[in-house]
mmCIF file of N, CA, C and O in Angstrom:
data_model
loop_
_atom_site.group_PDB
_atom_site.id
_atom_site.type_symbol
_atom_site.label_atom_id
_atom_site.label_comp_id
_atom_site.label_asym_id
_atom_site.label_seq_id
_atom_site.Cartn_x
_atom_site.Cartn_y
_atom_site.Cartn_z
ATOM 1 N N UNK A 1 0.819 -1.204 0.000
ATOM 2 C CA UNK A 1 0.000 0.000 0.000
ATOM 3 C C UNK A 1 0.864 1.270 0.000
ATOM 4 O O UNK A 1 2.093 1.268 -0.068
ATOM 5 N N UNK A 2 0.230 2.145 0.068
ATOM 6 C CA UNK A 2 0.959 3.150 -0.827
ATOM 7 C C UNK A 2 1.715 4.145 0.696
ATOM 8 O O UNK A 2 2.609 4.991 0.705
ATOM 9 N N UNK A 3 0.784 3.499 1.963
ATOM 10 C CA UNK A 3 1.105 4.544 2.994
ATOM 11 C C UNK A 3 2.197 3.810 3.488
ATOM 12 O O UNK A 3 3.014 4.471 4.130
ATOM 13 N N UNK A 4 2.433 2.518 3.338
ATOM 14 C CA UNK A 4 3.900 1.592 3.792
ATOM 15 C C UNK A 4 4.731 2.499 3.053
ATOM 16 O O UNK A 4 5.556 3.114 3.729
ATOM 17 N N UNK A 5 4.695 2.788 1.455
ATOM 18 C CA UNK A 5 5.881 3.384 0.969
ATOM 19 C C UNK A 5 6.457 4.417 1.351
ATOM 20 O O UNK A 5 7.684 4.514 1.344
ATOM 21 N N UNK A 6 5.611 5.417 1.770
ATOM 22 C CA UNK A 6 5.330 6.896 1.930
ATOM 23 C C UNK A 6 6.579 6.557 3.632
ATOM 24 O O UNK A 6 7.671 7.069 3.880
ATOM 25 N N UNK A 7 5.966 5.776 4.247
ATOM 26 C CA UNK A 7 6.475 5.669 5.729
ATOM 27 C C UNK A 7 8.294 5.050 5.500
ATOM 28 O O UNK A 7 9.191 5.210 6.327
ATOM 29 N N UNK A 8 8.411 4.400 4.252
ATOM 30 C CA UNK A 8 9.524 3.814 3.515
ATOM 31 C C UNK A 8 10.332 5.314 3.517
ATOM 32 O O UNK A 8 11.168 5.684 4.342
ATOM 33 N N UNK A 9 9.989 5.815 2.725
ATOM 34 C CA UNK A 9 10.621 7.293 2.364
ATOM 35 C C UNK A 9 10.813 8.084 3.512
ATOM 36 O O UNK A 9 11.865 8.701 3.685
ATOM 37 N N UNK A 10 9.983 8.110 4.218
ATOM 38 C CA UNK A 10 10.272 9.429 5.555
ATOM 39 C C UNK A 10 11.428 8.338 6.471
ATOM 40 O O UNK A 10 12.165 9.077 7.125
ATOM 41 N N UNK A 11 11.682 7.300 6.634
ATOM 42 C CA UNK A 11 12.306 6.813 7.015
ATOM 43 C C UNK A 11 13.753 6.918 6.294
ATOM 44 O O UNK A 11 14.706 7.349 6.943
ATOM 45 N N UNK A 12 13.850 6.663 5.429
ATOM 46 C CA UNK A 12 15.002 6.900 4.508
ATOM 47 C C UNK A 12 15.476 8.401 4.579
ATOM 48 O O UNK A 12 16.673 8.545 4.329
ATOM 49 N N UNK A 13 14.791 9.514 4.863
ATOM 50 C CA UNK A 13 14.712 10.234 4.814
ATOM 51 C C UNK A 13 15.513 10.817 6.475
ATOM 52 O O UNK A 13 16.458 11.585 6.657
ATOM 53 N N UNK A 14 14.834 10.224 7.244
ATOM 54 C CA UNK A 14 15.405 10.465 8.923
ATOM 55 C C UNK A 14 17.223 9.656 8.666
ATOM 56 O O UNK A 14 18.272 10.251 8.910
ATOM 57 N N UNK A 15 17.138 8.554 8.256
ATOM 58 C CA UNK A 15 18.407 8.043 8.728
ATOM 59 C C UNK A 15 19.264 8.206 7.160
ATOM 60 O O UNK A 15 19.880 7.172 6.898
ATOM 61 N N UNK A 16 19.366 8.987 6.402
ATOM 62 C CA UNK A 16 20.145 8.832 5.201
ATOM 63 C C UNK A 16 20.379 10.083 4.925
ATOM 64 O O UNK A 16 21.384 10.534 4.377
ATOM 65 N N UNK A 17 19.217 10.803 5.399
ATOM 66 C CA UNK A 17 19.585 12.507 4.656
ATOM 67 C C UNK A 17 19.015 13.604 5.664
ATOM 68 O O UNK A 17 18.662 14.740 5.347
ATOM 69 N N UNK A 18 18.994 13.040 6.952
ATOM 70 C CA UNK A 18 18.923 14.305 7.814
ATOM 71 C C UNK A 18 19.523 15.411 8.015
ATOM 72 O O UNK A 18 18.985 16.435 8.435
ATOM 73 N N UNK A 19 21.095 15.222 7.622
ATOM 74 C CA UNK A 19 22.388 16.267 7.718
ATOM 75 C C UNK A 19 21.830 17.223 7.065
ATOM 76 O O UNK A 19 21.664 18.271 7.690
ATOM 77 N N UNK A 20 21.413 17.166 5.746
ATOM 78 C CA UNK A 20 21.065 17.668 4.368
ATOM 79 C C UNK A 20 19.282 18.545 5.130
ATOM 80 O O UNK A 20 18.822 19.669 4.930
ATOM 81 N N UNK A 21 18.929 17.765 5.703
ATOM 82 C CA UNK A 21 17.366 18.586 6.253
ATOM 83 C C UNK A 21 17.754 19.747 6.936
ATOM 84 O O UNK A 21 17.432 20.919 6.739
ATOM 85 N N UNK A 22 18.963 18.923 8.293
ATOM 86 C CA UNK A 22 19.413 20.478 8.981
ATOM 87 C C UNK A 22 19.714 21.858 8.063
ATOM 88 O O UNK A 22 19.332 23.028 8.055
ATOM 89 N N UNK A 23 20.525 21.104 7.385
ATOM 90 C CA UNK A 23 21.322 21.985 6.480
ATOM 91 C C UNK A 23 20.281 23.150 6.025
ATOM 92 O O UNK A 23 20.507 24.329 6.294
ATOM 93 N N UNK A 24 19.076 22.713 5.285
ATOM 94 C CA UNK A 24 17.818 23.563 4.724
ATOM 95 C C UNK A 24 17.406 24.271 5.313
ATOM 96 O O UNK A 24 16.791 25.292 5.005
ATOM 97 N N UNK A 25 17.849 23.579 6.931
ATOM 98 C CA UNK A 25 16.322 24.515 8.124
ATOM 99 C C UNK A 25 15.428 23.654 7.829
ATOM 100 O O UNK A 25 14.587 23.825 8.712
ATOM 101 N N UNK A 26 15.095 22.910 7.218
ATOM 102 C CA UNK A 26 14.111 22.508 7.256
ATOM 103 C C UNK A 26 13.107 21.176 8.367
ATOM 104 O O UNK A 26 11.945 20.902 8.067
ATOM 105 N N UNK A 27 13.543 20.766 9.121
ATOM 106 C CA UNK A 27 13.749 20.029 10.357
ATOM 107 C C UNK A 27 12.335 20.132 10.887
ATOM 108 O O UNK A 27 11.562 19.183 11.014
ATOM 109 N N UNK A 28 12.132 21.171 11.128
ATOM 110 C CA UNK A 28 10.532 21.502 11.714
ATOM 111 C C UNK A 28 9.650 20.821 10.809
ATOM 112 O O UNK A 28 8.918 19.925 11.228
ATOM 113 N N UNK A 29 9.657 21.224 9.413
ATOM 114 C CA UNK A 29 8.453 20.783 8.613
ATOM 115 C C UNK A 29 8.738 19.027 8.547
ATOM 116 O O UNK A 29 7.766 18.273 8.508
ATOM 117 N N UNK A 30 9.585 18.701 8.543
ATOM 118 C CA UNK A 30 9.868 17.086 8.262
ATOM 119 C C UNK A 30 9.317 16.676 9.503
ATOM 120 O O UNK A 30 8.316 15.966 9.396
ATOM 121 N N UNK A 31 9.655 16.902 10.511
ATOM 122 C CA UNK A 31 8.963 16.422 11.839
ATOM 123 C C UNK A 31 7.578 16.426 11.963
ATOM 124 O O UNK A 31 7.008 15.368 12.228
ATOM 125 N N UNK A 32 6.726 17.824 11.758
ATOM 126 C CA UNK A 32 5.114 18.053 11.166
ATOM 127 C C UNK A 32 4.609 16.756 10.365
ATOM 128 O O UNK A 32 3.751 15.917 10.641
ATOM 129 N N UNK A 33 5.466 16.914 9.273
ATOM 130 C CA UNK A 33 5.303 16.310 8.483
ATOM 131 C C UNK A 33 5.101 14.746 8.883
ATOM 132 O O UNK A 33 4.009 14.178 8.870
ATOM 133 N N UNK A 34 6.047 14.289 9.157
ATOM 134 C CA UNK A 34 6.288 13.171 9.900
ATOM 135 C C UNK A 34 4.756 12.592 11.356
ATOM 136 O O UNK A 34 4.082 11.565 11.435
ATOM 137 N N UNK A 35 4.796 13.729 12.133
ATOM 138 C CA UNK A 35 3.749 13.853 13.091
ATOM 139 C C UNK A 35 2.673 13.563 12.546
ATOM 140 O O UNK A 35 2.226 12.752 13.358
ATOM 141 N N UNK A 36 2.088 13.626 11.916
ATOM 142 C CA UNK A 36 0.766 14.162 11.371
ATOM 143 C C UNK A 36 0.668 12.744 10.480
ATOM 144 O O UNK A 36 -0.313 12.007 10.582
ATOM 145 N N UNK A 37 1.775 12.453 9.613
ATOM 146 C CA UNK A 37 1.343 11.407 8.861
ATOM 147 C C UNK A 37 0.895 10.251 9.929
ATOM 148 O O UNK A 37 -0.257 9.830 10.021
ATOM 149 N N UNK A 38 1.918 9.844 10.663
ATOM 150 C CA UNK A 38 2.331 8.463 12.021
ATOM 151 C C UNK A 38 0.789 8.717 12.599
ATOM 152 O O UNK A 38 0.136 7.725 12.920
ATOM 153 N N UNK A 39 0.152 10.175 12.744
ATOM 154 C CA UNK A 39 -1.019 10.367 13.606
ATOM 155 C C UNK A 39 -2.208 10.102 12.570
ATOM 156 O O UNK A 39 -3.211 9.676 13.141
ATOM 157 N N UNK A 40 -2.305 10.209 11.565
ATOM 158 C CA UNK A 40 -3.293 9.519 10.614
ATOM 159 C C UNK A 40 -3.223 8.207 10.259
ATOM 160 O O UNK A 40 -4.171 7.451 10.052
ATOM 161 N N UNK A 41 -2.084 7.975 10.200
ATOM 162 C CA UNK A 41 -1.697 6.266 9.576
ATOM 163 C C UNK A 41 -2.727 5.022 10.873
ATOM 164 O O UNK A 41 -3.540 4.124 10.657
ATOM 165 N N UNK A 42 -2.034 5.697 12.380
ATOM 166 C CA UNK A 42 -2.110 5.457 13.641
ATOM 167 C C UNK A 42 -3.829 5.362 13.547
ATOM 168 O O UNK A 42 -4.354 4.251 13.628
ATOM 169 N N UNK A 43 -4.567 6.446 13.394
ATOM 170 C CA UNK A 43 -5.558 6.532 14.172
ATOM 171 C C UNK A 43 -6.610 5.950 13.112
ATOM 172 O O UNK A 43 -7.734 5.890 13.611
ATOM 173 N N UNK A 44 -6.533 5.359 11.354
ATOM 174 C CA UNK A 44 -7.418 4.487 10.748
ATOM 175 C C UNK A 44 -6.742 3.427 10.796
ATOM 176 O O UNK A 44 -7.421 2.472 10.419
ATOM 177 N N UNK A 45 -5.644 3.138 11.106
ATOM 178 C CA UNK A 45 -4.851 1.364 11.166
ATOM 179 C C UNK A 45 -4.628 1.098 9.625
ATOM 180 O O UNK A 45 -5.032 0.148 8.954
ATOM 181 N N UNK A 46 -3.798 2.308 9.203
ATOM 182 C CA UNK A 46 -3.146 2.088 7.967
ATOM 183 C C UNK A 46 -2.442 1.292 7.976
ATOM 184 O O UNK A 46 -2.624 0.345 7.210
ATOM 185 N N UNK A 47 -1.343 1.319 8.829
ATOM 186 C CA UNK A 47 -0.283 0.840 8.788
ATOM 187 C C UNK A 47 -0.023 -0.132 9.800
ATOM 188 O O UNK A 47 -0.533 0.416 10.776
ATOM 189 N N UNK A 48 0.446 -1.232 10.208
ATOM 190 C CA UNK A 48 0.677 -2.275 11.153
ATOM 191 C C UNK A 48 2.167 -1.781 12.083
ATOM 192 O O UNK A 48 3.295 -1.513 11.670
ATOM 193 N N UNK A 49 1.588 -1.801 13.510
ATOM 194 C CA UNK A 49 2.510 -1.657 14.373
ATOM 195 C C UNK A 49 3.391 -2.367 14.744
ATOM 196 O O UNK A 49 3.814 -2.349 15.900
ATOM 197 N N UNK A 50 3.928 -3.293 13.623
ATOM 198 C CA UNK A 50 5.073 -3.907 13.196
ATOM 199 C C UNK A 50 6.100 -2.642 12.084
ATOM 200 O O UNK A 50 7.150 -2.064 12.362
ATOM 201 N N UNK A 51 5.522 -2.600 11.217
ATOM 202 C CA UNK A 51 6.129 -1.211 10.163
ATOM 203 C C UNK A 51 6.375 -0.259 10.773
ATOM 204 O O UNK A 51 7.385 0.411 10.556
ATOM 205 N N UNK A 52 5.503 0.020 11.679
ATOM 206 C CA UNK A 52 6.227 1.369 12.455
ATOM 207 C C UNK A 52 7.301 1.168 13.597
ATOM 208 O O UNK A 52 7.530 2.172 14.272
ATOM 209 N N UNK A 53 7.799 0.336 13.820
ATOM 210 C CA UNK A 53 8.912 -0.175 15.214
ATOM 211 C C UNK A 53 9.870 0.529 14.179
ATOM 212 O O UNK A 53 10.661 1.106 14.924
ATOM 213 N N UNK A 54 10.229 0.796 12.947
ATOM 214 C CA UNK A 54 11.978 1.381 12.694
ATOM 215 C C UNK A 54 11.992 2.981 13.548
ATOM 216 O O UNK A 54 12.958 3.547 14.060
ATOM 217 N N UNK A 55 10.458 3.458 13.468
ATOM 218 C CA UNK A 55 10.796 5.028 13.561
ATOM 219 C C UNK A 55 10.183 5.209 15.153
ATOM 220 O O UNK A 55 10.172 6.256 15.800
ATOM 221 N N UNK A 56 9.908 4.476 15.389
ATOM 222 C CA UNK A 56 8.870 4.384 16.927
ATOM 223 C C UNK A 56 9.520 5.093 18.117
ATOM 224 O O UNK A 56 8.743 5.264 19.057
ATOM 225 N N UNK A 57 11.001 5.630 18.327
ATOM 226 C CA UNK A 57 11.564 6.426 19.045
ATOM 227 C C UNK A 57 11.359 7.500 18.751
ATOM 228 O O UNK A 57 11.311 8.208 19.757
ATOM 229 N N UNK A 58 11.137 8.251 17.486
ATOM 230 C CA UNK A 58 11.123 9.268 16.534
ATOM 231 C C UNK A 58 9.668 9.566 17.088
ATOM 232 O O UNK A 58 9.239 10.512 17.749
ATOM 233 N N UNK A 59 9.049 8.408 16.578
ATOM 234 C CA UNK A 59 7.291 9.095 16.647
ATOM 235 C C UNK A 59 7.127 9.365 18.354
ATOM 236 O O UNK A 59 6.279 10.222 18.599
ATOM 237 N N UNK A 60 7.781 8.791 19.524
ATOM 238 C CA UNK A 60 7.361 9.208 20.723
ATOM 239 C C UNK A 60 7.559 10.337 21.068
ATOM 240 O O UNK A 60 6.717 11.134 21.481
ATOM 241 N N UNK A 61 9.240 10.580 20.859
ATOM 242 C CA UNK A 61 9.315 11.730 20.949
ATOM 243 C C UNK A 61 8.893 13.093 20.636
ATOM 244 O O UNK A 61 9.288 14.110 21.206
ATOM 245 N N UNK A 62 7.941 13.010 19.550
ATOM 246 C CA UNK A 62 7.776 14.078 18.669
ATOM 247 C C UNK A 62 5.890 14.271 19.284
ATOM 248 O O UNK A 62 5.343 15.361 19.115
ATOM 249 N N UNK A 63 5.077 13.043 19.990
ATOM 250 C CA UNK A 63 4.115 12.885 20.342
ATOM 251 C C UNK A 63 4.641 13.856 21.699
ATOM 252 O O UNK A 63 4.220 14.996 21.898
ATOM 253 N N UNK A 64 5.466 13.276 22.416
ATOM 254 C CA UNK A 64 5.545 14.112 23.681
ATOM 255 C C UNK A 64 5.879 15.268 23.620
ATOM 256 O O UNK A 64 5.595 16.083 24.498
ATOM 257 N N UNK A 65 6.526 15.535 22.597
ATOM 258 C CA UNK A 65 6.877 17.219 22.221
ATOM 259 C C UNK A 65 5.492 18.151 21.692
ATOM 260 O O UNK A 65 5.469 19.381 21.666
ATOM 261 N N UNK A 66 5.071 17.812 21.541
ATOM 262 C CA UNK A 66 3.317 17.806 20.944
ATOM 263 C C UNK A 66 2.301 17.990 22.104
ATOM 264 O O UNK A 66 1.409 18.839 22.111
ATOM 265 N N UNK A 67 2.525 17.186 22.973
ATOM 266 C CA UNK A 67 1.819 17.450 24.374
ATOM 267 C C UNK A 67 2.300 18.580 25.344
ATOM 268 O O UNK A 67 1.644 19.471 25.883
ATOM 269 N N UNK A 68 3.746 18.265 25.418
ATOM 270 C CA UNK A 68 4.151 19.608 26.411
ATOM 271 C C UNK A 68 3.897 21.064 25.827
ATOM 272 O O UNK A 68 3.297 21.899 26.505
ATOM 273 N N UNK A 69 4.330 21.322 24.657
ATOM 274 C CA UNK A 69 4.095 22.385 24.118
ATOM 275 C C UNK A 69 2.356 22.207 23.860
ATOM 276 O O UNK A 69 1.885 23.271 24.262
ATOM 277 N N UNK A 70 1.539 21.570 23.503
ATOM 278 C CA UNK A 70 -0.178 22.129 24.266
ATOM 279 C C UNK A 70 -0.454 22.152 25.272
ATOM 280 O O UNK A 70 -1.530 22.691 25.528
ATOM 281 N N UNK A 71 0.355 21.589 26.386
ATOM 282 C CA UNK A 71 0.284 21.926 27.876
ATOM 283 C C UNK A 71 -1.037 20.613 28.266
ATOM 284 O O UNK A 71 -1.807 20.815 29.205
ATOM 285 N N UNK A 72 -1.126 19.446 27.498
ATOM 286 C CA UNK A 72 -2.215 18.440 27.433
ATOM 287 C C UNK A 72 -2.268 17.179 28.558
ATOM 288 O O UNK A 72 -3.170 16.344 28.506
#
């Protein structure tokens, strides 16, 4: 399915070419980016919580960063 690939790429993306994200500034939007997908994928059961164990440190952190900053 097409959201395994998508999760393929942002992964490739965290561990192959992050240097290159800093580099842009661009860091914030990849993380959004990132957030938001893991939180849609997550909440219709796109994706099997087997596929998501590569980035699953990534997605906590970025969940708890998400909460403190709404104060939730």
């Amino acid at each position: 399915p097409i959201y395994v690939l998508i999760y393929i790429i942002l992964t490739h993306i965290y561990t192959k070419h992050f240097e290159m994200v800093v580099q842009l500034g661009q860091v914030a939007h990849l993380n959004a980016l990132f957030a938001h997908f893991v939180a849609f994928v997550s909440e219709f059961d796109l994706i099997s919580t087997i596929d998501l164990q590569y980035l699953a440190p990534l997605s906590i952190a970025l969940i708890k960063a998400n909460v403190q900053r709404l104060n939730v």
